[in-house]
Coordinates of C-alpha atoms in Angstrom, one line a residue:
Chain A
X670 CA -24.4 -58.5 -49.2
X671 CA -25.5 -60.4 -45.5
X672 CA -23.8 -62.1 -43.0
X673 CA -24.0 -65.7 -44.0
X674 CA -25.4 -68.3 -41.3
X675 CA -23.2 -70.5 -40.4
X676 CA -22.9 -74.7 -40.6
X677 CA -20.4 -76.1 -37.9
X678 CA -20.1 -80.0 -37.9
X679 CA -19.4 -81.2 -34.3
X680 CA -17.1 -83.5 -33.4
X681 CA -17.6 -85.6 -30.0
X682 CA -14.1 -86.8 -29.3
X683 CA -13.5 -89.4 -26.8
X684 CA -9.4 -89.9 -26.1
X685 CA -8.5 -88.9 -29.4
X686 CA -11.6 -90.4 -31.5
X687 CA -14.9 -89.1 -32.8
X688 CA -17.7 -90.4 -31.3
X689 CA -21.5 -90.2 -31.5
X690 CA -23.9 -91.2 -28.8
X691 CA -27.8 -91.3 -29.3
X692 CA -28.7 -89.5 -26.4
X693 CA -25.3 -90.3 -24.8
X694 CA -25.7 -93.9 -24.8
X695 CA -25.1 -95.7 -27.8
X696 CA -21.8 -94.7 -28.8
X697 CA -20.6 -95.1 -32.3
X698 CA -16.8 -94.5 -33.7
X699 CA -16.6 -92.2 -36.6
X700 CA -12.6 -91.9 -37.0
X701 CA -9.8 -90.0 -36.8
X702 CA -10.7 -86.3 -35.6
X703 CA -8.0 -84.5 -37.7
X704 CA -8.6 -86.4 -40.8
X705 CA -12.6 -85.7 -40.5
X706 CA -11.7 -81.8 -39.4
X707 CA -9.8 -81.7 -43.1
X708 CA -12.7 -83.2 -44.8
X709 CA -15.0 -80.7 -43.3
X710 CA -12.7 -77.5 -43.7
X711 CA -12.5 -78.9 -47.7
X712 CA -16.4 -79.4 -47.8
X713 CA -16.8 -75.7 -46.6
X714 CA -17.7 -75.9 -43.0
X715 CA -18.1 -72.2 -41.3
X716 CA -16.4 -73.6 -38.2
X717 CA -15.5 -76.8 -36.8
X718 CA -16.5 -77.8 -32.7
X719 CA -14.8 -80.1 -30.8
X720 CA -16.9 -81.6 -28.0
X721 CA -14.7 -83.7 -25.6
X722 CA -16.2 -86.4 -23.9
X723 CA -13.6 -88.2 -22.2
X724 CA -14.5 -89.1 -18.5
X725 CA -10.5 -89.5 -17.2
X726 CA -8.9 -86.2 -17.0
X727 CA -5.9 -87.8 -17.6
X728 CA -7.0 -87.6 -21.7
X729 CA -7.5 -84.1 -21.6
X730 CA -3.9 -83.4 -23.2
X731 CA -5.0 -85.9 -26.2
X732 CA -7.5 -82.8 -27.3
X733 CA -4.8 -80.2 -26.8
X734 CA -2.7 -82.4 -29.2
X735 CA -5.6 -82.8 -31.9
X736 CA -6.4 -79.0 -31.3
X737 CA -3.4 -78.6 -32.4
X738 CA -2.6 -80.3 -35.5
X739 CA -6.0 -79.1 -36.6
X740 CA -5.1 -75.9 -36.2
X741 CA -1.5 -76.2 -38.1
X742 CA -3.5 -77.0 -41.4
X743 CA -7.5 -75.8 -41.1
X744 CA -7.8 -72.1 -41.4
X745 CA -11.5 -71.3 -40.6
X746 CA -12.8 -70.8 -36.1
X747 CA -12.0 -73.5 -34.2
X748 CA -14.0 -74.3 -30.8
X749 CA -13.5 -76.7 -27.8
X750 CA -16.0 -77.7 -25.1
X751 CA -16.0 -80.1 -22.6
X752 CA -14.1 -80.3 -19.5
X753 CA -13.3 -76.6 -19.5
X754 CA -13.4 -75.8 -16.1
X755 CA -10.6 -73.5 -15.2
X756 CA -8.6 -70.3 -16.8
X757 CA -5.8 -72.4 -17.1
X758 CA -8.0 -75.2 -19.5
X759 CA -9.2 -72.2 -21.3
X760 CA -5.8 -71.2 -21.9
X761 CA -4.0 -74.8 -22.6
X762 CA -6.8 -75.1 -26.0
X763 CA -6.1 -71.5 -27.0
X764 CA -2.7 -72.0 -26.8
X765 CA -3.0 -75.3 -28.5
X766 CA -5.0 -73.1 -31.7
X767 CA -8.7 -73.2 -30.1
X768 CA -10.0 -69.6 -31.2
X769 CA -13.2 -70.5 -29.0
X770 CA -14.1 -72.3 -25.4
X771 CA -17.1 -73.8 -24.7
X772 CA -18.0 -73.5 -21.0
X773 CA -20.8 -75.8 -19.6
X774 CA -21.0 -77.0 -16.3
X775 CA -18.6 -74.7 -15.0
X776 CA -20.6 -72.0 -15.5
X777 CA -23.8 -73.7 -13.8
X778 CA -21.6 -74.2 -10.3
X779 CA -20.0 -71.1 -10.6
X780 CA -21.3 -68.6 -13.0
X781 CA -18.4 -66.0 -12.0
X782 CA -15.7 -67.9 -13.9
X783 CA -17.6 -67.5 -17.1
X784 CA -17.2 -63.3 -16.3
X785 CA -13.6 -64.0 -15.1
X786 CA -12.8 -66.0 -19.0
X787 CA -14.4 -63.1 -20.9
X788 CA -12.5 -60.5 -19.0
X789 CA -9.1 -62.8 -19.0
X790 CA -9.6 -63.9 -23.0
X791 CA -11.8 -61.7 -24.2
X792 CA -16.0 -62.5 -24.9
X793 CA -15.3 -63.2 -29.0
X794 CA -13.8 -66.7 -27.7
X795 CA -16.4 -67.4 -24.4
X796 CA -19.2 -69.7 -26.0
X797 CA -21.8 -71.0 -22.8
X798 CA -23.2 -74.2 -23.8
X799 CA -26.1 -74.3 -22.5
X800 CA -28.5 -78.1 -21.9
X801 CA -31.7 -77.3 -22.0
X802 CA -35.0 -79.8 -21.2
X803 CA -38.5 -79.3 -21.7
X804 CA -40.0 -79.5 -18.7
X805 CA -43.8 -77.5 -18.8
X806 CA -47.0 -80.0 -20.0
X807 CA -48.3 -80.0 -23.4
X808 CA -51.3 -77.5 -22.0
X809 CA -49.1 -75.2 -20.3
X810 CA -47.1 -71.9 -21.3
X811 CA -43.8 -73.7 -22.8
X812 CA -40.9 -73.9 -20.4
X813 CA -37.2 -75.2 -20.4
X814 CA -35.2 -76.0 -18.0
X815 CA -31.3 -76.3 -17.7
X816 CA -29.9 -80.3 -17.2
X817 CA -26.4 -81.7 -16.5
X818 CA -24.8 -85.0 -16.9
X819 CA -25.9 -85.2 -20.2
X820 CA -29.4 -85.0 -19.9
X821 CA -30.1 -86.6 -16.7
X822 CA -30.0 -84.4 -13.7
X823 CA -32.2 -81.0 -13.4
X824 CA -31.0 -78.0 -12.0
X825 CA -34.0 -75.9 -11.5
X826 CA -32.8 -73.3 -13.8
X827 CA -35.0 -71.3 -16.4
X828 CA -33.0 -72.0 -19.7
X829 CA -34.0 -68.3 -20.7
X830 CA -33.3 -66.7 -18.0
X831 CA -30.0 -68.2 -17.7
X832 CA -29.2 -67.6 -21.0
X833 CA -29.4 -63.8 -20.6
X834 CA -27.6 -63.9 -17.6
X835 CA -24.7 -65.2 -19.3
X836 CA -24.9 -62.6 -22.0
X837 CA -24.4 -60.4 -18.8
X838 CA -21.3 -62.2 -17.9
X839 CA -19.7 -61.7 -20.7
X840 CA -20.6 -64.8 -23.4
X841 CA -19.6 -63.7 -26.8
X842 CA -22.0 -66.7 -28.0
X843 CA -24.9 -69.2 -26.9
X844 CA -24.5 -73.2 -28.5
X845 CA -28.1 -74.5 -27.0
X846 CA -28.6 -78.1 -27.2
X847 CA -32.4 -79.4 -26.8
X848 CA -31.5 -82.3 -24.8
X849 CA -35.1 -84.3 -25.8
X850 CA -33.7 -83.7 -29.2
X851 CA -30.2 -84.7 -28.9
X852 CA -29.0 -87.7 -31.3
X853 CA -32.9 -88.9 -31.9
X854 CA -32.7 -87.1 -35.6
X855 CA -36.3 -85.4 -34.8
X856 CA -35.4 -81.8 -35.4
X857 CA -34.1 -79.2 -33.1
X858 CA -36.6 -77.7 -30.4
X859 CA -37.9 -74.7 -32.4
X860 CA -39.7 -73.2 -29.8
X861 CA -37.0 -73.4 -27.4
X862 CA -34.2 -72.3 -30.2
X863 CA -36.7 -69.2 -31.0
X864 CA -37.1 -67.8 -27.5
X865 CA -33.5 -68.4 -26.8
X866 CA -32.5 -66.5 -29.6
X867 CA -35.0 -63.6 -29.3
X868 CA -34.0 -63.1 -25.4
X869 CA -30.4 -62.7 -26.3
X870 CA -28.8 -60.4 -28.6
X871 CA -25.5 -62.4 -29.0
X872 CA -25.6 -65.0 -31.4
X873 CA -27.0 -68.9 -30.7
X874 CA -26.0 -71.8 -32.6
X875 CA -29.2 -74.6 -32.4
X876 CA -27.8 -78.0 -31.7
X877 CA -29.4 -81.5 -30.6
X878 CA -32.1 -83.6 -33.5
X879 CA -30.5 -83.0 -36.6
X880 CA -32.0 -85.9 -38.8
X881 CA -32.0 -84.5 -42.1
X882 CA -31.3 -80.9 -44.4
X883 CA -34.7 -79.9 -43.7
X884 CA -34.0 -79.7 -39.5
X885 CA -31.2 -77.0 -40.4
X886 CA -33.4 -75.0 -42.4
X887 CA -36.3 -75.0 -40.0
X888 CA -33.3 -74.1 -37.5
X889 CA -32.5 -70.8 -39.5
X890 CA -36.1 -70.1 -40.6
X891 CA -38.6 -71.3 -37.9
X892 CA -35.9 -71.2 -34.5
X893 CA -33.8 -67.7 -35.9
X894 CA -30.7 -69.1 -35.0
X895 CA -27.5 -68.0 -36.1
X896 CA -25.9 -70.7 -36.7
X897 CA -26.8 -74.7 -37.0
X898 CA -24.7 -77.4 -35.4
X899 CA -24.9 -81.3 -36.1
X900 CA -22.9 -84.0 -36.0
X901 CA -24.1 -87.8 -37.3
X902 CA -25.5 -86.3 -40.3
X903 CA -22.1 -85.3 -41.8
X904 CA -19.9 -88.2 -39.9
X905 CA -21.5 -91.2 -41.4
X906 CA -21.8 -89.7 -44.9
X907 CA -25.4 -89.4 -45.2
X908 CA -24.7 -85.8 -46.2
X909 CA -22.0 -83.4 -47.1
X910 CA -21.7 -79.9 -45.7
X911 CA -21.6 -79.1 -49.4
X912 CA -24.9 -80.5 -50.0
X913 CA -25.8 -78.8 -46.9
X914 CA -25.2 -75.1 -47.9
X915 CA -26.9 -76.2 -51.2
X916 CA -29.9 -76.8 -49.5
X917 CA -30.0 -74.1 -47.1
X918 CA -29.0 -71.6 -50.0
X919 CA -32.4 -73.1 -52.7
X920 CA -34.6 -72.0 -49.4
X921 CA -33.2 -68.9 -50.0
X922 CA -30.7 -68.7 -46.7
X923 CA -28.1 -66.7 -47.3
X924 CA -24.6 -69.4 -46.9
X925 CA -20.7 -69.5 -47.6
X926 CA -20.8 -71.5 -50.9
Chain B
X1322 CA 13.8 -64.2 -47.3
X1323 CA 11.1 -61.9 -45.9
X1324 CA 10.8 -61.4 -42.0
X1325 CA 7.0 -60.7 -40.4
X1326 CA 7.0 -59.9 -37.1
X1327 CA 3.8 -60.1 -35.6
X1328 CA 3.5 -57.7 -32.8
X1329 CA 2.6 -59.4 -29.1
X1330 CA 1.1 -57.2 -26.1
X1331 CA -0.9 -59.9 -24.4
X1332 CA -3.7 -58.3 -26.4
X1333 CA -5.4 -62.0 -27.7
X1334 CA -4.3 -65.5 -29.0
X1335 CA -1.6 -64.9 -31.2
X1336 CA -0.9 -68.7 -32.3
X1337 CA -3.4 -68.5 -35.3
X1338 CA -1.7 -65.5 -37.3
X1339 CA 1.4 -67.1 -36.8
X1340 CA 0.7 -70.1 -38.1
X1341 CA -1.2 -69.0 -41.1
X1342 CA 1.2 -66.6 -42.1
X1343 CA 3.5 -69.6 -41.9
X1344 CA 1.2 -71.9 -44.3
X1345 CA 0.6 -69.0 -46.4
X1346 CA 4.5 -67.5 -46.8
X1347 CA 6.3 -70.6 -46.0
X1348 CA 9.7 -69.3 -47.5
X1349 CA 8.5 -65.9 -44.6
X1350 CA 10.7 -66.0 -41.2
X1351 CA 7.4 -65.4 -39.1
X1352 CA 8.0 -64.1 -35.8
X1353 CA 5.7 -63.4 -32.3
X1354 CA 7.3 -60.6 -30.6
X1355 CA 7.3 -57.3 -28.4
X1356 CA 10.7 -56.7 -29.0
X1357 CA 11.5 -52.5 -30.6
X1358 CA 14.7 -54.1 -32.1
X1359 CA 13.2 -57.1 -33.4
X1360 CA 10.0 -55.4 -35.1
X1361 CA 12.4 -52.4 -36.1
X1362 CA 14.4 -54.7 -38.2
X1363 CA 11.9 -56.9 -39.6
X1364 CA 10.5 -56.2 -43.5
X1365 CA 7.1 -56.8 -42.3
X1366 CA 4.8 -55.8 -39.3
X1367 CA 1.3 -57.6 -38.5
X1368 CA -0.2 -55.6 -35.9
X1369 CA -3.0 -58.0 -34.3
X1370 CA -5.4 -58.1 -31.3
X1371 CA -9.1 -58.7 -29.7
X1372 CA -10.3 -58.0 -26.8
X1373 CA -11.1 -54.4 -25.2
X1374 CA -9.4 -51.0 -26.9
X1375 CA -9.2 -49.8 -23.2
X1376 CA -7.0 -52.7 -22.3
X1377 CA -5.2 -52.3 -26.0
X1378 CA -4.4 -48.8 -25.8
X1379 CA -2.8 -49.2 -21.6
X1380 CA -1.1 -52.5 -23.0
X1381 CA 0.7 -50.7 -26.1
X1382 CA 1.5 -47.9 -23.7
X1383 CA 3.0 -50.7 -20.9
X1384 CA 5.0 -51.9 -23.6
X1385 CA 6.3 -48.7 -24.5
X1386 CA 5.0 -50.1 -28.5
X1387 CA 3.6 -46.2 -29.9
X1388 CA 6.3 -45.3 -31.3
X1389 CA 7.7 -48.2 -32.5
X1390 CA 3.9 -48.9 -34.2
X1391 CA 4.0 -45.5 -35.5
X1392 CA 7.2 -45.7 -37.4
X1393 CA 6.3 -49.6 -38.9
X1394 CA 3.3 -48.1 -40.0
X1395 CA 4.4 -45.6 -41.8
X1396 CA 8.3 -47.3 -42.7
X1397 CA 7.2 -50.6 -44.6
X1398 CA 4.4 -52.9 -44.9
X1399 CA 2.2 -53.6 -42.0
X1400 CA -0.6 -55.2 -41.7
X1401 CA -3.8 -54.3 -38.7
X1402 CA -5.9 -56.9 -37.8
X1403 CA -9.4 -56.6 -36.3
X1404 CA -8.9 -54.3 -32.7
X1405 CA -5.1 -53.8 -34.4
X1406 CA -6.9 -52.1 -36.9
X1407 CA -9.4 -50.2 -34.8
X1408 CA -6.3 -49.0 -32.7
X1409 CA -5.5 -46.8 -35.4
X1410 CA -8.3 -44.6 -35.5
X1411 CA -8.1 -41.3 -33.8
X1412 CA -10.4 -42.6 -31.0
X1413 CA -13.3 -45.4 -30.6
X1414 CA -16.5 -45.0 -28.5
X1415 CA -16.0 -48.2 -26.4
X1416 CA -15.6 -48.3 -22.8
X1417 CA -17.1 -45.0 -22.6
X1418 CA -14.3 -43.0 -25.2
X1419 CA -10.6 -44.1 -25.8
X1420 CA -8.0 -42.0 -27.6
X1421 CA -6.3 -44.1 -29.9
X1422 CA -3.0 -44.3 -31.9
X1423 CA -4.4 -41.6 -35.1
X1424 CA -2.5 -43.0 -37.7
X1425 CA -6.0 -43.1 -40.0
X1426 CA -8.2 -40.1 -39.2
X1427 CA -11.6 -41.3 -38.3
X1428 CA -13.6 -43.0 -35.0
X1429 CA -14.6 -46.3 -34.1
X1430 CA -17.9 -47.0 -33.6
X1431 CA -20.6 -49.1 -31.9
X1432 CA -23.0 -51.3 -34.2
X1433 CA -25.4 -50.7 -31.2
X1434 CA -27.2 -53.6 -29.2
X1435 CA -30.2 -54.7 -31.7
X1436 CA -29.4 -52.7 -35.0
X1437 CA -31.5 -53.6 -38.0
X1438 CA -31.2 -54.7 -41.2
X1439 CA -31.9 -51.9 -43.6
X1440 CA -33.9 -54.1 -46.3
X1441 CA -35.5 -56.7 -44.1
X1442 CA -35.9 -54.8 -40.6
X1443 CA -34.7 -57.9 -39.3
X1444 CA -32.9 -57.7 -35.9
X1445 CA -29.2 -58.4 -36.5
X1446 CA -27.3 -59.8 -33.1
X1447 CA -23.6 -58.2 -31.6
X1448 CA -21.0 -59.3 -32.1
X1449 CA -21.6 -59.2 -35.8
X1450 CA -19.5 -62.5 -35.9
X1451 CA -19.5 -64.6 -38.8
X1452 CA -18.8 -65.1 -42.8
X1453 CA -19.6 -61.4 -44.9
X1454 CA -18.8 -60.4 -48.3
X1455 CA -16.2 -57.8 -48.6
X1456 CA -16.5 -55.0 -51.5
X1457 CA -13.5 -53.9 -53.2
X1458 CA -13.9 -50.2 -52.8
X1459 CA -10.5 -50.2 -55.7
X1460 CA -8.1 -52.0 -56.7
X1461 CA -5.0 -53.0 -54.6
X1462 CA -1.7 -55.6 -54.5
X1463 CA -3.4 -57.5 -51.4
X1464 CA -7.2 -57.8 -53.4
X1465 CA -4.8 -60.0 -55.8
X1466 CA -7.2 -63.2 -57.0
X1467 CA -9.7 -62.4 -54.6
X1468 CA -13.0 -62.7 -56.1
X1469 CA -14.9 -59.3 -55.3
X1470 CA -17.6 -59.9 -52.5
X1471 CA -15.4 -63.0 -51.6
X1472 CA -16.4 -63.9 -47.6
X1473 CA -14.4 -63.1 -44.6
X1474 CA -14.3 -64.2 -40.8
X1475 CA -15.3 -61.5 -38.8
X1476 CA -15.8 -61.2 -35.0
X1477 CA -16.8 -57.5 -33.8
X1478 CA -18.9 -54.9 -32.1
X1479 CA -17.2 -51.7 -33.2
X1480 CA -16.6 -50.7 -36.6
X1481 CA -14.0 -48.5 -38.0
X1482 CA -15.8 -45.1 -40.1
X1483 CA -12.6 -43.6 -41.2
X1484 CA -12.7 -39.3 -41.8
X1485 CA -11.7 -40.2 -45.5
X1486 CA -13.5 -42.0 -47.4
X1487 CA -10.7 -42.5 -49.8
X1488 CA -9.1 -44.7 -46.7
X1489 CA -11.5 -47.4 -47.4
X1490 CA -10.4 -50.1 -49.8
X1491 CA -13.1 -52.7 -49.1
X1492 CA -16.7 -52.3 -47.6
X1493 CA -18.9 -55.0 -45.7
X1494 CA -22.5 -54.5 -44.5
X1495 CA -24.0 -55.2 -41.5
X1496 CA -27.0 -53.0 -40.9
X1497 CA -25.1 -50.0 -42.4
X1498 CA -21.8 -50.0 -44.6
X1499 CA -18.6 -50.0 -42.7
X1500 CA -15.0 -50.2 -43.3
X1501 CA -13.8 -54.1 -43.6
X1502 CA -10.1 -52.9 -45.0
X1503 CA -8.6 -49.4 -44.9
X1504 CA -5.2 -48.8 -46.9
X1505 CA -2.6 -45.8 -46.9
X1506 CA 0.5 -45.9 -48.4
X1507 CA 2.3 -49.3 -46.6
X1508 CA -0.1 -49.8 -44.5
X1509 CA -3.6 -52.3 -45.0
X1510 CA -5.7 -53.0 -41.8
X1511 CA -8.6 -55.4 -41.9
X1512 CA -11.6 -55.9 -39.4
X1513 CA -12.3 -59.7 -40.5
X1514 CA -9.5 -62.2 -39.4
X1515 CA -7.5 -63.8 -42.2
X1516 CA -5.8 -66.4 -40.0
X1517 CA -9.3 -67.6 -39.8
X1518 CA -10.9 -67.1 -43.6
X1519 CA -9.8 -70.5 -45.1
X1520 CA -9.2 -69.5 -48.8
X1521 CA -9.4 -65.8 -49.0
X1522 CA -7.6 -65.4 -45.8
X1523 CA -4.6 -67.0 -46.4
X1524 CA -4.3 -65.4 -50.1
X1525 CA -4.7 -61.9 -48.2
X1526 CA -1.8 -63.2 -46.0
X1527 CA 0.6 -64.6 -49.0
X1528 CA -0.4 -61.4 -50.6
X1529 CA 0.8 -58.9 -48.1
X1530 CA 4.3 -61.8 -47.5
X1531 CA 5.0 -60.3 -51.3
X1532 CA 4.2 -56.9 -51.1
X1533 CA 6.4 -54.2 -51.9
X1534 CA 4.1 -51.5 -49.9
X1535 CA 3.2 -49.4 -53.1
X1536 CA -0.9 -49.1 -52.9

């Protein structure tokens, strides 16, 4: 009798179609969003996150609309990230059957709106997504700092620090993304998933280097995260989230089978 | 045809409920509404929310909803969910003490900010929020085909310790035993969310769509 931990397959959608990018660059179509949310939800996936990439704002209402016929058929926590920079976004993907927000940049240029959503929507659906870098030397005391634009600018911010000041705000939840992991299929940052998750006592989902079923093991038992997230390991079949739980479950992790 | 209404007072998202109830009792007329007519007439009540009890308790009192809550609960089947559930204790600790409807005897409690696990010792976070096996405490119409210790959504900081043990009809653990599902007479209330348990959920939610309201 435990609280299992939890697999959620991402989904980067870019106007209406899932993506992957290795490190944001290379970008690869993976298909049609709802049909790969069904597939997921059948394989047993905790919860499924949406990550919306699209650049034109004018796309924005192409998420609501997949949010949405997700939602009419997939039963299990649905989240949304990207873009989300006012109350009225937040409300437009909860309205469309988001049960989460993921808030991102927003939060970094004005850390008050993530208090303002958690007071509005409550802090079960306010999920700060937080990019962090290393940025100490191999010889020094480990460090991480928080970076926009996908990896590329620095914003001077301690990624600890900053991650218990949005538990003060009101976060119901923490998705940390090692940005020198993201899409190179190394592993997530253990060291930064571990302190992360020990300064906090909300839960954090590790995200960024998933390669193989080992990474969301070592994500569980070496980073003590809550909850793993990946993406091009499940899109281009190289594994099921079936085969996933099996693993995680024979290295004795308690999962949803 | 059976008529659910599912009780809105700006407490929380109510489009998931609605629409699972939908998939799982499509021959159901499903209905969001505050309405004291509409919710007096239906067959069915599902009394929802999340947030803060604070903001439930002034909410359901701006809505002028006790009494109409009162009388579903004890009239025909209804159905808490989550803070809907809570809501009907006598009172809860958060946001420093809040009287609340006392329908179920009993307080609402705080899992505290870094409880441990019993066995392990590990450090367990808040909100416990997540998949966890519920324990049929006995049998009842709503546990029908679903597998004891199946897995639930739930998303909390408060648990409900009802004054009767008796009240509890399923039992979850997360660093101590608490109530997942209480049952009285018509009434079941749940702390997980079955609009959002895949399987389970939405057999709990065809299951109470059929119920008579005999325990």
């Amino acid at each position: 009798m435990a609280l299992a931990k939890r697999i959620i397959p991402c989904l980067d959608v870019d106007a209406g179609r899932v993506v992957k990018g290795v490190q944001f660059v290379d970008i690869r179509d993976a298909g049609d969003p709802v049909e790969i949310a069904r597939r997921y939800d059948q394989e047993g996936a905790d919860e499924i996150t949406f990550l919306d990439i699209t650049a034109s704002s004018d796309e924005r209402e192409t998420m609501a609309h997949v949010v949405e016929q997700v939602a009419g058929e997939v039963f299990i926590p649905l989240t949304v990230g990207g873009g989300i920079r006012t109350t009225d976004d937040i409300r437009r993907m909860l309205n469309a059957g988001a049960d989460k927000v993921g808030i991102n940049t927003a939060a970094i240029f004005n850390p008050d709106f993530v208090r303002e959503a958690a007071e509005r929507f409550g802090s079960q659906c306010i999920v700060v997504s937080i990019d962090a870098k290393t940025v100490s030397a191999e010889d020094e005391a480990p460090r991480w700092e928080i970076f926009t634009h996908g990896g590329r600018k620095p914003t001077g911010i301690d990624a600890l620090a900053w991650a218990v000041k949005m538990q003060e705000y009101g976060a119901g939840e923490i998705l940390l993304t090692s940005m020198d992991r993201d899409g190179t299929k190394r592993g997530f940052n253990l060291p930064l998933t571990a302190a992360v998750s020990a300064a906090v006592h909300i839960p954090v989902i590790a995200s960024g280097g998933v390669g193989n079923l080992d990474h969301l093991v070592d994500g569980i038992t070496k980073g003590h995260a809550d909850a793993v997230l990946a993406a091009s390991i499940f899109h281009f079949g190289e594994y099921s989230i079936g085969q996933a739980k099996q693993h995680m479950a024979e290295a004795g992790i308690e999962v949803r089978l | 045809m059976t008529s659910i209404a599912i009780i809105d007072y700006g407490m929380g998202n109510l489009h998931s409920i609605s629409k699972a109830l939908e998939h799982a009792a499509p021959d159901a007329r499903v209905e969001v509404t505050a309405d004291h007519g509409r919710i007096r007439d239906a067959d069915r009540v599902v009394f929802p929310g999340v947030g803060a009890i604070r903001d439930c308790m002034a909410e359901l009192k701006r809505y002028d909803l006790v009494e109409t809550i009162r009388s579903a609960a004890s009239e025909k089947p209804f159905l808490g969910i989550c803070l809907g559930m809570q809501a009907l204790l006598d009172h809860s600790e958060e946001n420093g003490g809040i009287p609340c409807l006392g329908i179920i005897e009993g307080e609402v409690r705080y899992f505290g900010e870094r409880p441990r696990d019993p066995t392990s010792g590990e450090i367990l976070k808040v909100p416990h929020m997540g998949w966890n096996q519920v324990r049929h405490r006995r049998e009842h119409p709503l546990w029908q085909g679903i597998p004891d210790n199946d897995r639930f959504y739930f998303v909390h900081s408060y648990y409900v310790e009802p004054a009767n043990p008796d009240d509890t009809v399923g039992a979850a653990e997360y660093s101590r035993e608490f109530a997942a599902a209480v049952a009285r007479d018509s009434l079941f209330a749940v702390q997980f969310h079955p609009e959002k348990s895949q399987h389970a959920g939405l057999r709990l939610l065809a299951n109470f769509a059929a119920w008579d309201g005999q325990p």
